[in-house]
PDB file of C-alpha atoms and ligand atoms in Angstrom:
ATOM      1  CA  UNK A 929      21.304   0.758  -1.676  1.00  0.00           C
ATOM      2  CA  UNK A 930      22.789   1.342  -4.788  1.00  0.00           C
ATOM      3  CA  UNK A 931      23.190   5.018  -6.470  1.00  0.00           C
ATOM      4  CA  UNK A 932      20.087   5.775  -8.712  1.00  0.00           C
ATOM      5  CA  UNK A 933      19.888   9.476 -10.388  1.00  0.00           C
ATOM      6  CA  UNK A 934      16.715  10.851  -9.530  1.00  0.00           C
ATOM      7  CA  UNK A 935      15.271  13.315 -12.110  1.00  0.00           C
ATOM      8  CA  UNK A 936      13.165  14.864  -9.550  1.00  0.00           C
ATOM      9  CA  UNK A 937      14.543  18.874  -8.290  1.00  0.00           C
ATOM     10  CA  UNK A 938      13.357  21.009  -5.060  1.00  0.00           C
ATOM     11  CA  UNK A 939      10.645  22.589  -7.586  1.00  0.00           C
ATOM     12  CA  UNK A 940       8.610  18.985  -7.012  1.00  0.00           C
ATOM     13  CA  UNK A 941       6.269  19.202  -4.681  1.00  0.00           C
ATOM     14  CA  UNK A 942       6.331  15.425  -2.815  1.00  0.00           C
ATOM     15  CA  UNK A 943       3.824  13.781  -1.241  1.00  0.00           C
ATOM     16  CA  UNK A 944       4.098  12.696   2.265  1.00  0.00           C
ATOM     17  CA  UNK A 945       1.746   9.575   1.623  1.00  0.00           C
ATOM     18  CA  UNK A 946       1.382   7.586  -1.320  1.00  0.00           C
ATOM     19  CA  UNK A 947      -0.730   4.453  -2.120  1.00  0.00           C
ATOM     20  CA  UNK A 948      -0.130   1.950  -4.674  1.00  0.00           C
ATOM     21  CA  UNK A 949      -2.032  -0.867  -6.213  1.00  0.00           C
ATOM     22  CA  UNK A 950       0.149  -2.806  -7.536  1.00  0.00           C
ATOM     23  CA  UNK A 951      -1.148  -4.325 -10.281  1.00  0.00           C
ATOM     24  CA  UNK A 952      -0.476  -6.369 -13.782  1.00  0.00           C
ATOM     25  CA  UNK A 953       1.879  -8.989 -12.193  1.00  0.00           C
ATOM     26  CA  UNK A 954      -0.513 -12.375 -13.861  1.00  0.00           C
ATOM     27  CA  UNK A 955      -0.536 -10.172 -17.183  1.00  0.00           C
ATOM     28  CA  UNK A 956       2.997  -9.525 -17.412  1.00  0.00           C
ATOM     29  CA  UNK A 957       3.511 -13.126 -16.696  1.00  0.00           C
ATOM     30  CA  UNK A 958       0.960 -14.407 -19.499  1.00  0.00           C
ATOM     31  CA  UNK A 959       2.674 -12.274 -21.962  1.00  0.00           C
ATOM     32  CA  UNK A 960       5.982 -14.197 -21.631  1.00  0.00           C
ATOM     33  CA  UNK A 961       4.333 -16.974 -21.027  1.00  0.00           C
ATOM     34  CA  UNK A 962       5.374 -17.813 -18.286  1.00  0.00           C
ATOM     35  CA  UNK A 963       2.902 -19.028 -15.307  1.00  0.00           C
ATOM     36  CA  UNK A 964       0.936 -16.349 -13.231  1.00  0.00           C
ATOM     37  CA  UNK A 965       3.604 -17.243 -10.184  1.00  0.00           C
ATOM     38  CA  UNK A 966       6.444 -15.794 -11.934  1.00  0.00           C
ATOM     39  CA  UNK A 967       4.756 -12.774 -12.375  1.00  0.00           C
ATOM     40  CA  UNK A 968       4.229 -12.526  -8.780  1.00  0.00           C
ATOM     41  CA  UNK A 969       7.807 -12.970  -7.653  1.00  0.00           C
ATOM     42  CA  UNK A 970       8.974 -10.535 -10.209  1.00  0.00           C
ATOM     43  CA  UNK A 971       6.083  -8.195  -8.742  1.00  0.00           C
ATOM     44  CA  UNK A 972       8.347  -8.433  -5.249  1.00  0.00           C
ATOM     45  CA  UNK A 973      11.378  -7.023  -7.445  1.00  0.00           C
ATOM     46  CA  UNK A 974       9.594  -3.543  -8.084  1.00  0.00           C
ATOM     47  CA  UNK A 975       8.163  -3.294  -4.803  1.00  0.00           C
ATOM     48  CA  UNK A 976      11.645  -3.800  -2.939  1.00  0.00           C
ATOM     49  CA  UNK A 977      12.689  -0.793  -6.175  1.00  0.00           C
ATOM     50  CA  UNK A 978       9.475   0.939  -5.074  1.00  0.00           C
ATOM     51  CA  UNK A 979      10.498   0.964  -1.151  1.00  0.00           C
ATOM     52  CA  UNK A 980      14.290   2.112  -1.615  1.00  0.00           C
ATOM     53  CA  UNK A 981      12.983   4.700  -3.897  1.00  0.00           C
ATOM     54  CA  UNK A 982      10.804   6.031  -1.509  1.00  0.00           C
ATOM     55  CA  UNK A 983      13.561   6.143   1.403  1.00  0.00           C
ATOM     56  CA  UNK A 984      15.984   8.080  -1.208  1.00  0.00           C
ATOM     57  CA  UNK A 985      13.529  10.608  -1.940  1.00  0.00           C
ATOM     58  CA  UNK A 986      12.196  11.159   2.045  1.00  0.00           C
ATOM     59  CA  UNK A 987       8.830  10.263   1.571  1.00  0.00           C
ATOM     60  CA  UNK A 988       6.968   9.971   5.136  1.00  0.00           C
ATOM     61  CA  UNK A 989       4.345   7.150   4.376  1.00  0.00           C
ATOM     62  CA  UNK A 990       3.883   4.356   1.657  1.00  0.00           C
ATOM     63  CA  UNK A 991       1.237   1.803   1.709  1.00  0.00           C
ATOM     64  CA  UNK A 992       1.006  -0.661  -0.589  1.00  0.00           C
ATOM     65  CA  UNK A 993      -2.227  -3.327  -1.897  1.00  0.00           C
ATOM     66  CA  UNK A 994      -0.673  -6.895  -1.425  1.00  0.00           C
ATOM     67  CA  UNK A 995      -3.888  -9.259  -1.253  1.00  0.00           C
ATOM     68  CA  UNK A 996      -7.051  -7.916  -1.168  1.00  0.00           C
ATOM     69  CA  UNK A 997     -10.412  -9.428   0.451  1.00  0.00           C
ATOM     70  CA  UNK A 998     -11.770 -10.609  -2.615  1.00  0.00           C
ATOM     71  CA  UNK A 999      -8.067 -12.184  -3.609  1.00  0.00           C
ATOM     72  CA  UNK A1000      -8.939 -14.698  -1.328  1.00  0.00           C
ATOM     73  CA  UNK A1001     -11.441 -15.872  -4.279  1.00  0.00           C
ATOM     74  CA  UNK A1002      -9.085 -16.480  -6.316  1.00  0.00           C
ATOM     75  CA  UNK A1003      -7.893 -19.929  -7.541  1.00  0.00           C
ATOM     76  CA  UNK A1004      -7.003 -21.573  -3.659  1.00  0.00           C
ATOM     77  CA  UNK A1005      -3.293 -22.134  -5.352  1.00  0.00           C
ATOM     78  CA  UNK A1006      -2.933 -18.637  -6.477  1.00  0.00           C
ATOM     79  CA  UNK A1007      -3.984 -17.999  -2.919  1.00  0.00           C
ATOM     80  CA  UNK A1008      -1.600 -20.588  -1.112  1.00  0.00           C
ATOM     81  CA  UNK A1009       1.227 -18.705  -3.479  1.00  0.00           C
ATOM     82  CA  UNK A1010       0.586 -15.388  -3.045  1.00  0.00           C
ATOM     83  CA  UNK A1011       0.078 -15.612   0.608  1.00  0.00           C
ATOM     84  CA  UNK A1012       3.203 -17.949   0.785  1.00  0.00           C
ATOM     85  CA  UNK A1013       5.467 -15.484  -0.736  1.00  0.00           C
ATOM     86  CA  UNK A1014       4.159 -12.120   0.877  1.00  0.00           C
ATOM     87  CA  UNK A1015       5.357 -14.503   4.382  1.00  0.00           C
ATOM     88  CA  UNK A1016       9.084 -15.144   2.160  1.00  0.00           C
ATOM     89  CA  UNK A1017       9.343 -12.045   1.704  1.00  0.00           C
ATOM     90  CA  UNK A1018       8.774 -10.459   5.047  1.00  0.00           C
ATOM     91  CA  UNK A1019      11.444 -12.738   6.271  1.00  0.00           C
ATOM     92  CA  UNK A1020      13.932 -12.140   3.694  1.00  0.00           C
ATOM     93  CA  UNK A1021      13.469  -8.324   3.346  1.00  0.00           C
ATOM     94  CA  UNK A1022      13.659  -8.047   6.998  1.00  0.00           C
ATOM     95  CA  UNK A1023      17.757  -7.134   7.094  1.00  0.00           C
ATOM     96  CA  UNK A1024      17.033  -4.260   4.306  1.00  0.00           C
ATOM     97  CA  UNK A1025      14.299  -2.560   5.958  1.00  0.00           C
ATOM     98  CA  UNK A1026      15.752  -2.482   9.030  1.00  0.00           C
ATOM     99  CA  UNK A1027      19.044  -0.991   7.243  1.00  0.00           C
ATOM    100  CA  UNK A1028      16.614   1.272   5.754  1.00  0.00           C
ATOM    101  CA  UNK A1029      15.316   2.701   9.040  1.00  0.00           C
ATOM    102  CA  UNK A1030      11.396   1.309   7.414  1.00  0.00           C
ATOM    103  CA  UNK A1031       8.854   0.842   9.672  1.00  0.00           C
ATOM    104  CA  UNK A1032       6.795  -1.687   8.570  1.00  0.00           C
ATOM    105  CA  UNK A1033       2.958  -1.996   9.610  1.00  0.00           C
ATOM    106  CA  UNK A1034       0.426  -4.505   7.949  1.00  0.00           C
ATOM    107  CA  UNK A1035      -2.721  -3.480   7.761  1.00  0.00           C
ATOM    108  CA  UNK A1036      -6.210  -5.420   6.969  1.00  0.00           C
ATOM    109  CA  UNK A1037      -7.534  -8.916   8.542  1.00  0.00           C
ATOM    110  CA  UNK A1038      -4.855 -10.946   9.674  1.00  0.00           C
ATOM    111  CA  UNK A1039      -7.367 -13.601  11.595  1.00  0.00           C
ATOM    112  CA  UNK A1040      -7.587 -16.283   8.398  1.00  0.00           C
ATOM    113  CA  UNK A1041      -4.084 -16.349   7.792  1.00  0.00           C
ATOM    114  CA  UNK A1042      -1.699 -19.164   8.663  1.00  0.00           C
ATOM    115  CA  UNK A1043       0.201 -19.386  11.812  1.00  0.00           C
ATOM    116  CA  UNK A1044       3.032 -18.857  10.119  1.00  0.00           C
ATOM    117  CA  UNK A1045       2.002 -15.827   8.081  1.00  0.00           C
ATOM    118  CA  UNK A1046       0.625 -13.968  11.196  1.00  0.00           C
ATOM    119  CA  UNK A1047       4.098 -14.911  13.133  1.00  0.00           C
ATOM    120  CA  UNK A1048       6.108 -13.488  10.092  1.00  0.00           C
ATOM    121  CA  UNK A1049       4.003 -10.163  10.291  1.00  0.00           C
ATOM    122  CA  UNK A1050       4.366  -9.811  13.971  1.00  0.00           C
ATOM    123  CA  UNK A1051       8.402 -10.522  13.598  1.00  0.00           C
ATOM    124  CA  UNK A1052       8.805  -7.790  11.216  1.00  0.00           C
ATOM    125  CA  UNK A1053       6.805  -5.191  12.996  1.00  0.00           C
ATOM    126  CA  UNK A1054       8.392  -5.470  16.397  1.00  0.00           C
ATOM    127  CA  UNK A1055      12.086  -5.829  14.644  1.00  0.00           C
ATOM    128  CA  UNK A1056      10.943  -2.578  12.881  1.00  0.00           C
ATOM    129  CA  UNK A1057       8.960  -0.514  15.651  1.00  0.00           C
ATOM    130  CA  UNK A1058      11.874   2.001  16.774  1.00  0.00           C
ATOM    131  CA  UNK A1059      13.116   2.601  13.221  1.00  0.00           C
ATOM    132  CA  UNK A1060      11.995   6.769  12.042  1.00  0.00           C
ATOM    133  CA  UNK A1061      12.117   6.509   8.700  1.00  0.00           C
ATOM    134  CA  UNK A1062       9.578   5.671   5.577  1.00  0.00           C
ATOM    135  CA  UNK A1063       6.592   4.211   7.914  1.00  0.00           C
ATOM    136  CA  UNK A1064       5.792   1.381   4.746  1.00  0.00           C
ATOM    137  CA  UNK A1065       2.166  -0.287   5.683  1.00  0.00           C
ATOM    138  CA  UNK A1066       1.309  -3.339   3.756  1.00  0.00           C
ATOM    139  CA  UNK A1067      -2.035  -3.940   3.137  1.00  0.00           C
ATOM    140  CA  UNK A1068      -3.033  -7.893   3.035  1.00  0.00           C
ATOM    141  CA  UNK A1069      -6.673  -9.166   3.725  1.00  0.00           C
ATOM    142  CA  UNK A1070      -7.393  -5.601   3.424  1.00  0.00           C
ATOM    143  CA  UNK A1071     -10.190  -4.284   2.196  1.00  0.00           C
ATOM    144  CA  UNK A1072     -11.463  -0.689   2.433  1.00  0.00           C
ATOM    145  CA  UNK A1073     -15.319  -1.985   3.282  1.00  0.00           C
ATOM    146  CA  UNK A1074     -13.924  -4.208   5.865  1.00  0.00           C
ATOM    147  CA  UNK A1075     -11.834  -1.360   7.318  1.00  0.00           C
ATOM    148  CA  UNK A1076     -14.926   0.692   8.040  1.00  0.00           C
ATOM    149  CA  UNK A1077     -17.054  -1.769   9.233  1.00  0.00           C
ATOM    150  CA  UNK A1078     -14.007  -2.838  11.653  1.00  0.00           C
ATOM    151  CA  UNK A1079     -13.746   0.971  12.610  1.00  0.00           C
ATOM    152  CA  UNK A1080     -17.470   1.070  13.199  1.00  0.00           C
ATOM    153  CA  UNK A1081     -17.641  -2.040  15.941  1.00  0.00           C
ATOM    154  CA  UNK A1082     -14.863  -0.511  18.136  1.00  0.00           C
ATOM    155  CA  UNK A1083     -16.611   2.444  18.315  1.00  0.00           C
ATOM    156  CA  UNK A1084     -19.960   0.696  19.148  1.00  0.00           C
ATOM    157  CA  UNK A1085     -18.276  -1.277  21.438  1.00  0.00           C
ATOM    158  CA  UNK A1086     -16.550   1.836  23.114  1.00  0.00           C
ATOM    159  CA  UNK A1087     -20.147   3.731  22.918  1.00  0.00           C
ATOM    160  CA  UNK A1088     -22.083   0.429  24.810  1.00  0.00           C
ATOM    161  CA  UNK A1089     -19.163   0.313  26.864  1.00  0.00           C
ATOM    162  CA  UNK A1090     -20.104   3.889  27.755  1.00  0.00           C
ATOM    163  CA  UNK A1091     -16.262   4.999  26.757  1.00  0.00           C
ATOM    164  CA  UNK A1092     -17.425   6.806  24.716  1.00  0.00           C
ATOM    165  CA  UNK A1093     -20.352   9.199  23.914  1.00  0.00           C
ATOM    166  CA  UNK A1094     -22.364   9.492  20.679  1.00  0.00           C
ATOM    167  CA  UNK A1095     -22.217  13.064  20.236  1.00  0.00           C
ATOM    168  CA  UNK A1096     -17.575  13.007  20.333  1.00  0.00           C
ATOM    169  CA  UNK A1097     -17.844  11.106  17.113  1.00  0.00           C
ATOM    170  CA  UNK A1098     -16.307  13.148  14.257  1.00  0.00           C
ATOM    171  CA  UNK A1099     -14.358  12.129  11.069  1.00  0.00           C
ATOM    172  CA  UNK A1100     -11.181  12.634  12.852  1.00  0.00           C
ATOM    173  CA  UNK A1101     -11.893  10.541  15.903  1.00  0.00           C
ATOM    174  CA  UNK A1102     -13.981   7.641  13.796  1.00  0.00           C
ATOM    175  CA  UNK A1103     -10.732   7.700  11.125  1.00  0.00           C
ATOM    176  CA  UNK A1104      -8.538   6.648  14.320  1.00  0.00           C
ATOM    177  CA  UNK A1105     -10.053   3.337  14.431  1.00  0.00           C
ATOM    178  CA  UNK A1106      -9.207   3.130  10.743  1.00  0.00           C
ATOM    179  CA  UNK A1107      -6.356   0.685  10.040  1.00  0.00           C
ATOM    180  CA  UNK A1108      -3.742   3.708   9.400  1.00  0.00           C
ATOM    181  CA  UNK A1109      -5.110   5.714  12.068  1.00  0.00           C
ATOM    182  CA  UNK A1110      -4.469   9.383  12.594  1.00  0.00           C
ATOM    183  CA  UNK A1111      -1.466   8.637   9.430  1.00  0.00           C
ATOM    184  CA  UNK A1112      -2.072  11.715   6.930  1.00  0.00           C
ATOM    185  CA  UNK A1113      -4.526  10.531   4.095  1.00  0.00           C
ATOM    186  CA  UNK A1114      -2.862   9.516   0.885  1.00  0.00           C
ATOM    187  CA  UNK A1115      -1.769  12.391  -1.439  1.00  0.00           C
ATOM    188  CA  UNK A1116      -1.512  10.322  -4.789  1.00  0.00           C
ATOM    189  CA  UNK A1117      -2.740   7.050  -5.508  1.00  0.00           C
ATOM    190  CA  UNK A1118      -0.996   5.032  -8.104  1.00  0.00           C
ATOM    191  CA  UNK A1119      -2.446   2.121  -9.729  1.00  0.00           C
ATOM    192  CA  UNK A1120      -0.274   0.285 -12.141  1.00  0.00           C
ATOM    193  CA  UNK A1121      -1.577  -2.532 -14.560  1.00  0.00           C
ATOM    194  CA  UNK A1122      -4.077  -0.010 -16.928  1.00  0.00           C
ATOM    195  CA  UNK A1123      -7.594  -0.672 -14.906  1.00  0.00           C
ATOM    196  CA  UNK A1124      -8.554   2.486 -13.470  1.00  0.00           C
ATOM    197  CA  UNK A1125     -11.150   1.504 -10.425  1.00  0.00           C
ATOM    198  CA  UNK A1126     -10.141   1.535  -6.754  1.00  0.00           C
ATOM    199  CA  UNK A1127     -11.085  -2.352  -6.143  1.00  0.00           C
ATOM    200  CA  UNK A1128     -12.033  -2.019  -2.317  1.00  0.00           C
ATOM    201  CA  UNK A1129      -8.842   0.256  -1.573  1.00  0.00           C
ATOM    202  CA  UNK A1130      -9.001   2.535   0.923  1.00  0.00           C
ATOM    203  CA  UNK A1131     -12.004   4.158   0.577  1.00  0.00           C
ATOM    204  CA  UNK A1132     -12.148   6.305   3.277  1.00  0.00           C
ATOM    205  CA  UNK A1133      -8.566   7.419   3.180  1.00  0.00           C
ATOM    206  CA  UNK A1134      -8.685   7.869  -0.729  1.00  0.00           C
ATOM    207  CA  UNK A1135     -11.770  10.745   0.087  1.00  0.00           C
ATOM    208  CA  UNK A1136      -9.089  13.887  -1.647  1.00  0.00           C
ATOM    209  CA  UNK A1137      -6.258  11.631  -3.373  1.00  0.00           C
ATOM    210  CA  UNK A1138      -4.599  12.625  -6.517  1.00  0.00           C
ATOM    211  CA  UNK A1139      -5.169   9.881  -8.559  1.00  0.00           C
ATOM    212  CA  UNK A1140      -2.733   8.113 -11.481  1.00  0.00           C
ATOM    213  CA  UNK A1141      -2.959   5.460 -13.419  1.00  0.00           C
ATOM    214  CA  UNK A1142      -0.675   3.603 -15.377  1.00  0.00           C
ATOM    215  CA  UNK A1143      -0.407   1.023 -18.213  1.00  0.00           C
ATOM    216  CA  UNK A1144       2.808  -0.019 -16.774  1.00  0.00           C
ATOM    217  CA  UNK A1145       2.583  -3.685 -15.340  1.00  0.00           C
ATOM    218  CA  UNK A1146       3.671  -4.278 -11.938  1.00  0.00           C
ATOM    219  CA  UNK A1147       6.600  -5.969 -11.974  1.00  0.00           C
ATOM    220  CA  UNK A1148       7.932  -3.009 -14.554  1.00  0.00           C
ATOM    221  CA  UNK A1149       7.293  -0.321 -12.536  1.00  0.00           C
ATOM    222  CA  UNK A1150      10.585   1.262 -11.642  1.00  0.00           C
ATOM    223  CA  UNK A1151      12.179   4.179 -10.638  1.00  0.00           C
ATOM    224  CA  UNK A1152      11.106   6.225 -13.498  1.00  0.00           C
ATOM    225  CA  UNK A1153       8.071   5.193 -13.262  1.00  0.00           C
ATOM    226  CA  UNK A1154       7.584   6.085  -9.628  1.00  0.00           C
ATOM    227  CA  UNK A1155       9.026   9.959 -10.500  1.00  0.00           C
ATOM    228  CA  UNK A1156       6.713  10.180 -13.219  1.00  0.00           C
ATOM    229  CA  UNK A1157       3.497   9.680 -11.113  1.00  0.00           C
ATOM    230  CA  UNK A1158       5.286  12.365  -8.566  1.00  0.00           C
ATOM    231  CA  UNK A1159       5.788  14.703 -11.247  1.00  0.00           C
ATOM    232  CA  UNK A1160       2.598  14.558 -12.240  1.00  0.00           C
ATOM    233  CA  UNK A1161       1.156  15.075  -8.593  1.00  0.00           C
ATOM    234  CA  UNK A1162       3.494  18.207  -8.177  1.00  0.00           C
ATOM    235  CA  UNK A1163       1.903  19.305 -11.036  1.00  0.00           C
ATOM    236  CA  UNK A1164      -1.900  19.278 -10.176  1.00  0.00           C
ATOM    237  CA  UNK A1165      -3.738  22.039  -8.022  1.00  0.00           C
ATOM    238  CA  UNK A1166      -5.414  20.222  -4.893  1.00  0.00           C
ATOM    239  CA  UNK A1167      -8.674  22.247  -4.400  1.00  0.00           C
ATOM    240  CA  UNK A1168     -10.183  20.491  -1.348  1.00  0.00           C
ATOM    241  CA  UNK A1169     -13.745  21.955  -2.814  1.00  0.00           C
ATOM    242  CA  UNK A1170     -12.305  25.658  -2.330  1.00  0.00           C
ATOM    243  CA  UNK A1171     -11.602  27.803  -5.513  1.00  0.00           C
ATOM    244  CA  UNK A1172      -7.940  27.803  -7.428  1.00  0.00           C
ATOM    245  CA  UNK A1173      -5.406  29.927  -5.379  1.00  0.00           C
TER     246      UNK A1173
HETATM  247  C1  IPE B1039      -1.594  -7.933  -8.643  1.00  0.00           C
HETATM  248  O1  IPE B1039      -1.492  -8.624  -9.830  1.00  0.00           O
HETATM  249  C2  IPE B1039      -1.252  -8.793  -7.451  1.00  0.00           C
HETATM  250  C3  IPE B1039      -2.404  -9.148  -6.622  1.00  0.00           C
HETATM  251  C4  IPE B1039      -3.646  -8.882  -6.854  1.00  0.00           C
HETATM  252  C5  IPE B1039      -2.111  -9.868  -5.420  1.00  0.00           C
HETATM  253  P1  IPE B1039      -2.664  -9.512 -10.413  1.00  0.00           P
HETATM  254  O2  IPE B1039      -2.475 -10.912  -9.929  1.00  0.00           O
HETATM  255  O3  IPE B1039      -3.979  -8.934 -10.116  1.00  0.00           O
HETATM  256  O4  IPE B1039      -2.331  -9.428 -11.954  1.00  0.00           O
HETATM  257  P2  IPE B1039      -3.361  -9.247 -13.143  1.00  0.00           P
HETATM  258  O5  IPE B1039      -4.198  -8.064 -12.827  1.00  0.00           O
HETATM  259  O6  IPE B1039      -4.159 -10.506 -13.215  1.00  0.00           O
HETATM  260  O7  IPE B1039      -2.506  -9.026 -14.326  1.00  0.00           O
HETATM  261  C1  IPE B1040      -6.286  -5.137  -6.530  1.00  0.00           C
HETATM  262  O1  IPE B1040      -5.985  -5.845  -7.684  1.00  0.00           O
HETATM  263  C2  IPE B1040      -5.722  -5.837  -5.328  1.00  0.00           C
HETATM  264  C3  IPE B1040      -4.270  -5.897  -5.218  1.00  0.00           C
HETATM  265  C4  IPE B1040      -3.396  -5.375  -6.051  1.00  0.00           C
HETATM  266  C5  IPE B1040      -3.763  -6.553  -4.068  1.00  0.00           C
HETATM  267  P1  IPE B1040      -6.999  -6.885  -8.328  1.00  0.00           P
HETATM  268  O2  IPE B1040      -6.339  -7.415  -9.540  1.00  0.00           O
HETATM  269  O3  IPE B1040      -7.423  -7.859  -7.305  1.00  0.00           O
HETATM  270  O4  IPE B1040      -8.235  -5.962  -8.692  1.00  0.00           O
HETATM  271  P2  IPE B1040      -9.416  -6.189  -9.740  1.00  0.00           P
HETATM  272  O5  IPE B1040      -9.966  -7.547  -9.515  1.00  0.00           O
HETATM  273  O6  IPE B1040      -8.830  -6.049 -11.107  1.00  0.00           O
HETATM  274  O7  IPE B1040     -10.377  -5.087  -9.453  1.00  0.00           O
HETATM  275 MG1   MG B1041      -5.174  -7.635 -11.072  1.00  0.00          MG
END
C-alpha cells in the first residue's frame, strides 16, 4: 500500500460503516468516448483506492453497490461484462485483501449467477474468513426489497417451523436475517455520479444514514474524495428524532 497523506485529524469523527453507490462509471466513459466497458474497469481502479483508503483510516465496515437487481435489465452484454469482471476481480484482488487483513462478504442473490461467479465469491470469502480487519461486503444481485422479503421467509419459515414465536419478533431480531445481519447500520451513505435517490439500496439499513452525494463520477472518486464525504459526516449532528445536544 503505498503512502497517501490523509487530511483527516483526531477532531474527525469516523464512521464505523459506510455505504457507497458507486456510480457514473458509463458517463465517465461516454464523455471520453470511450465504450461504457471502459468505464467499468476504470470504476474497479477507485474501488481498490476506496478499499485501501478505508484500511488506512480504521474504518470497521464498508459495503459497496456492485450490480443491483434491476442491473440485470440492462443490455444482456452490459450484464455478461459487468458480471464477468466483478468475478476478475475477486480473483485478482484476492492477494491484496488478504494482505490487507479485509474480510470480504457478498451480499444479495447469488442463485442466477454463473458457476463460475458463485465459485469466485465462495473462494474469496473462505480465503478471507479469519482476517480482523475492514469487514468489506459487496453487494451484487442485491437489492434492498429483495433483502426484506428474503428476511421475511426465514422468519416465516422459523415461525411455521415453530422455532420461533410471533410475539420475539423485534427490529433487532428481524434485521438478523438481513443480509449484513447484526453489522452496525451504515453511518454515511455516499453516492457518487450526481443522482441523488437510493435505487433499491439498503433500505432497511439506510433507516438513520447520513447521506452525501456527489457529482464526482465513479471511476474519479479518490482519496480526497472519500475524506471529503467523512468530513462532512463529522460535521453533521445525528439526532435519532431526539433534540440537539
Ligand atoms: C455504476 O455505473 C455501475 C453499475 C451500476 C454496475 P453505471 O453503469 O450506472 O454508470 P452511469 O450511471 O450509466 O453513468
Ligand atoms: C445503482 O446504480 C446500482 C449500482 C451502482 C450497482 P444505477 O445506475 O443502477 O441506478 P439508477 O438506475 O440510476 O437508479
Ligand atoms: Mg448509473
Amino acid at each position: 500500500m503505498e503512502l497517501v497523506i490523509s487530511t483527516l485529524d483526531p477532531t474527525h469523527k469516523l464512521p464505523r460503516h459506510i455505504a457507497i453507490i458507486m456510480d457514473g462509471n458509463g458517463r465517465w466513459a461516454e464523455l471520453r468516448n470511450l465504450s461504457r466497458d471502459k468505464g467499468h474497469v476504470r470504476g474497479i481502479e477507485a474501488t481498490r483506492t476506496t478499499i485501501e483508503h478505508c484500511v488506512r483510516l480504521g474504518i470497521e465496515n464498508l459495503t459497496l453497490f456492485a450490480f443491483s437487481t434491476e442491473n440485470w435489465n440492462r443490455p444482456g452484454k452490459e450484464v455478461d461484462h459487468l458480471l464477468a469482471l466483478l468475478a476478475e476481480a475477486l480473483e485478482n484482488e484476492s492477494s491484496l485483501l488478504l494482505k490487507n487483513n479485509v474480510k470480504v462478504k457478498i451480499v444479495g442473490n447469488r442463485e442466477d449467477f454463473s458457476e463460475e461467479l458463485q465459485h469466485a465469491i465462495s473462494k474469496l470469502e473462505i480465503a478471507t474468513q479469519k482476517n480482523e480487519g475492514l469487514r468489506l461486503f459487496i453487494a451484487a444481485g442485491y437489492g434492498g426489497r429483495w433483502d426484506i422479503t428474503n428476511a421475511v421467509r426465514e422468519v416465516a419459515k422459523k415461525v411455521s417451523a415453530g422455532a420461533l414465536s410471533i410475539s420475539s419478533i423485534t427490529e433487532d431480531s428481524f434485521s438478523e436475517f438481513l443480509s449484513l445481519g447484526n453489522v452496525v447500520d451504515p453511518d454515511l451513505f455516499i453516492r457518487t455520479g450526481g443522482e441523488q435517490r437510493i435505487s433499491n439500496y439498503l433500505l432497511w439499513q439506510l433507516a438513520y444514514s447520513e447521506l452525501y452525494f456527489t457529482d464526482c463520477l465513479w471511476p474519479d472518486f479518490s482519496e480526497k474524495e472519500l475524506e471529503a464525504a467523512i468530513k462532512s459526516y463529522s460535521g453533521r449532528q445525528r439526532r435519532f428524532g431526539l433534540i440537539g445536544e
